[in-house]
């Protein structure tokens, strides 16, 4: 239960900062991550086996987020979406390992997915910090 609150707190902090101080790229990325976590929570509640097996609904949500992050990386001039896409891709591949009948303990499966999600959020946070610093520096130089 504590991990769920920690994940929500990290999401609110990182995405709130991105929505408040980021550019368009950061705001779109934050919106995608909030939507993905909200849908994942709903899918776990409605259909979830709570990491006993791979849930198709959660896999589809993660694949959709991955596609969105890759599209963001392709059409953006920022580097953080590349990192976010890479981190999220590893998490998505973790689902595929379980679908391929790999024997993974549920706690290890949950923590592995969580690790890659936190790194995806961290890349958004670092990208937002860099954008915010750059815009502040630019605003100070203008007369």
C-alpha positions as a Markdown table, in Angstrom:
| # | Residue | x | y | z |
|---|---|---|---|---|
| 1 | Unk | 0.0 | 0.0 | 0.0 |
| 2 | Unk | 2.9 | 2.4 | 0.8 |
| 3 | Unk | 4.2 | 1.9 | -2.8 |
| 4 | Unk | 0.9 | 3.0 | -4.3 |
| 5 | Unk | 1.0 | 6.2 | -2.3 |
| 6 | Unk | 4.7 | 6.8 | -3.1 |
| 7 | Unk | 3.9 | 6.3 | -6.8 |
| 8 | Unk | 1.0 | 8.7 | -6.7 |
| 9 | Unk | 3.1 | 11.3 | -4.8 |
| 10 | Unk | 5.9 | 11.0 | -7.3 |
| 11 | Unk | 3.5 | 11.3 | -10.2 |
| 12 | Unk | 1.8 | 14.4 | -8.6 |
| 13 | Unk | 5.2 | 16.0 | -7.9 |
| 14 | Unk | 6.9 | 15.4 | -11.2 |
| 15 | Unk | 3.8 | 15.9 | -13.4 |
| 16 | Unk | 2.6 | 18.9 | -11.4 |
| 17 | Unk | 6.0 | 20.5 | -11.8 |
| 18 | Unk | 6.0 | 19.7 | -15.6 |
| 19 | Unk | 2.5 | 21.1 | -16.0 |
| 20 | Unk | 3.4 | 24.3 | -14.1 |
| 21 | Unk | 6.9 | 25.0 | -15.4 |
| 22 | Unk | 7.4 | 22.9 | -18.5 |
| 23 | Unk | 7.0 | 23.6 | -22.2 |
| 24 | Unk | 4.5 | 22.0 | -24.5 |
| 25 | Unk | 6.6 | 18.8 | -24.7 |
| 26 | Unk | 6.8 | 18.4 | -20.9 |
| 27 | Unk | 3.1 | 19.1 | -20.5 |
| 28 | Unk | 2.1 | 16.6 | -23.1 |
| 29 | Unk | 4.4 | 14.0 | -21.5 |
| 30 | Unk | 3.0 | 14.7 | -18.1 |
| 31 | Unk | -0.6 | 14.4 | -19.4 |
| 32 | Unk | 0.3 | 11.0 | -21.0 |
| 33 | Unk | 1.8 | 9.7 | -17.8 |
| 34 | Unk | -1.1 | 10.8 | -15.6 |
| 35 | Unk | -3.5 | 9.2 | -18.0 |
| 36 | Unk | -1.5 | 6.0 | -18.2 |
| 37 | Unk | -1.2 | 5.6 | -14.4 |
| 38 | Unk | -4.9 | 6.5 | -13.9 |
| 39 | Unk | -6.0 | 3.9 | -16.5 |
| 40 | Unk | -3.6 | 1.3 | -15.0 |
| 41 | Unk | -5.0 | 1.8 | -11.5 |
| 42 | Unk | -8.5 | 1.4 | -12.9 |
| 43 | Unk | -7.5 | -1.7 | -14.9 |
| 44 | Unk | -5.9 | -3.2 | -11.8 |
| 45 | Unk | -9.0 | -2.5 | -9.8 |
| 46 | Unk | -11.4 | -3.9 | -12.4 |
| 47 | Unk | -9.5 | -6.8 | -14.0 |
| 48 | Unk | -6.2 | -7.1 | -12.2 |
| 49 | Unk | -4.5 | -10.2 | -11.0 |
| 50 | Unk | -2.2 | -7.9 | -9.0 |
| 51 | Unk | 1.0 | -9.1 | -10.8 |
| 52 | Unk | 0.2 | -12.8 | -10.4 |
| 53 | Unk | 0.1 | -12.9 | -14.2 |
| 54 | Unk | 0.5 | -10.4 | -17.1 |
| 55 | Unk | -2.7 | -8.4 | -17.5 |
| 56 | Unk | -3.6 | -7.7 | -21.1 |
| 57 | Unk | -5.3 | -4.4 | -20.2 |
| 58 | Unk | -2.2 | -3.1 | -18.5 |
| 59 | Unk | 0.1 | -4.2 | -21.3 |
| 60 | Unk | -2.1 | -2.3 | -23.8 |
| 61 | Unk | -1.9 | 0.8 | -21.6 |
| 62 | Unk | 1.8 | 0.5 | -21.4 |
| 63 | Unk | 2.2 | -0.1 | -25.2 |
| 64 | Unk | 0.0 | 3.0 | -25.8 |
| 65 | Unk | 2.2 | 5.1 | -23.5 |
| 66 | Unk | 5.3 | 3.8 | -25.1 |
| 67 | Unk | 3.9 | 4.8 | -28.6 |
| 68 | Unk | 3.0 | 8.2 | -27.2 |
| 69 | Unk | 6.5 | 8.7 | -25.7 |
| 70 | Unk | 8.2 | 7.6 | -29.0 |
| 71 | Unk | 6.0 | 10.0 | -31.0 |
| 72 | Unk | 6.9 | 12.8 | -28.5 |
| 73 | Unk | 10.6 | 12.0 | -28.9 |
| 74 | Unk | 10.3 | 12.0 | -32.7 |
| 75 | Unk | 8.5 | 15.4 | -32.9 |
| 76 | Unk | 10.3 | 17.2 | -30.1 |
| 77 | Unk | 13.6 | 19.0 | -29.9 |
| 78 | Unk | 14.1 | 17.8 | -26.3 |
| 79 | Unk | 16.2 | 14.8 | -25.3 |
| 80 | Unk | 14.3 | 13.6 | -22.2 |
| 81 | Unk | 11.5 | 11.9 | -24.3 |
| 82 | Unk | 14.2 | 9.6 | -25.7 |
| 83 | Unk | 15.2 | 8.6 | -22.2 |
| 84 | Unk | 11.6 | 8.2 | -21.1 |
| 85 | Unk | 10.9 | 6.0 | -24.1 |
| 86 | Unk | 13.9 | 3.8 | -23.4 |
| 87 | Unk | 13.0 | 3.4 | -19.7 |
| 88 | Unk | 9.4 | 2.7 | -20.5 |
| 89 | Unk | 10.3 | 0.2 | -23.3 |
| 90 | Unk | 12.2 | -1.9 | -20.8 |
| 91 | Unk | 9.2 | -2.0 | -18.5 |
| 92 | Unk | 7.0 | -3.0 | -21.5 |
| 93 | Unk | 9.4 | -5.8 | -22.4 |
| 94 | Unk | 9.1 | -7.0 | -18.8 |
| 95 | Unk | 5.5 | -7.8 | -19.6 |
| 96 | Unk | 6.5 | -9.7 | -22.6 |
| 97 | Unk | 8.8 | -11.9 | -20.5 |
| 98 | Unk | 5.9 | -12.9 | -18.3 |
| 99 | Unk | 3.7 | -13.6 | -21.4 |
| 100 | Unk | 6.5 | -15.8 | -22.7 |
| 101 | Unk | 6.0 | -18.1 | -19.6 |
| 102 | Unk | 9.0 | -16.8 | -17.7 |
| 103 | Unk | 8.6 | -17.6 | -14.0 |
| 104 | Unk | 8.8 | -14.3 | -12.2 |
| 105 | Unk | 7.7 | -13.8 | -8.6 |
| 106 | Unk | 4.8 | -11.3 | -8.4 |
| 107 | Unk | 6.8 | -9.0 | -6.0 |
| 108 | Unk | 9.7 | -9.0 | -8.4 |
| 109 | Unk | 7.4 | -8.3 | -11.4 |
| 110 | Unk | 5.7 | -5.4 | -9.6 |
| 111 | Unk | 9.0 | -3.9 | -8.4 |
| 112 | Unk | 10.6 | -4.2 | -11.8 |
| 113 | Unk | 7.7 | -2.3 | -13.4 |
| 114 | Unk | 7.8 | 0.3 | -10.7 |
| 115 | Unk | 11.5 | 0.9 | -11.1 |
| 116 | Unk | 11.2 | 1.6 | -14.8 |
| 117 | Unk | 8.1 | 3.8 | -14.2 |
| 118 | Unk | 10.1 | 5.9 | -11.6 |
| 119 | Unk | 13.0 | 6.3 | -14.1 |
| 120 | Unk | 10.5 | 7.4 | -16.7 |
| 121 | Unk | 9.1 | 10.0 | -14.3 |
| 122 | Unk | 12.7 | 11.1 | -13.4 |
| 123 | Unk | 13.5 | 11.7 | -17.1 |
| 124 | Unk | 10.4 | 14.0 | -17.3 |
| 125 | Unk | 11.5 | 15.8 | -14.1 |
| 126 | Unk | 15.0 | 16.4 | -15.4 |
| 127 | Unk | 13.7 | 17.5 | -18.7 |
| 128 | Unk | 11.4 | 20.0 | -17.0 |
| 129 | Unk | 14.2 | 21.3 | -14.8 |
| 130 | Unk | 16.4 | 21.9 | -17.8 |
| 131 | Unk | 13.6 | 23.6 | -19.7 |
| 132 | Unk | 12.7 | 25.8 | -16.7 |
| 133 | Unk | 16.4 | 26.8 | -16.2 |
| 134 | Unk | 16.8 | 27.6 | -19.9 |
| 135 | Unk | 13.7 | 29.8 | -20.1 |
| 136 | Unk | 14.7 | 31.6 | -16.8 |
| 137 | Unk | 18.2 | 32.3 | -18.2 |
| 138 | Unk | 16.7 | 33.5 | -21.5 |
| 139 | Unk | 14.3 | 35.8 | -19.7 |
| 140 | Unk | 17.2 | 37.3 | -17.6 |
| 141 | Unk | 19.2 | 38.2 | -20.8 |
| 142 | Unk | 16.4 | 40.0 | -22.5 |
| 143 | Unk | 16.2 | 43.8 | -21.7 |
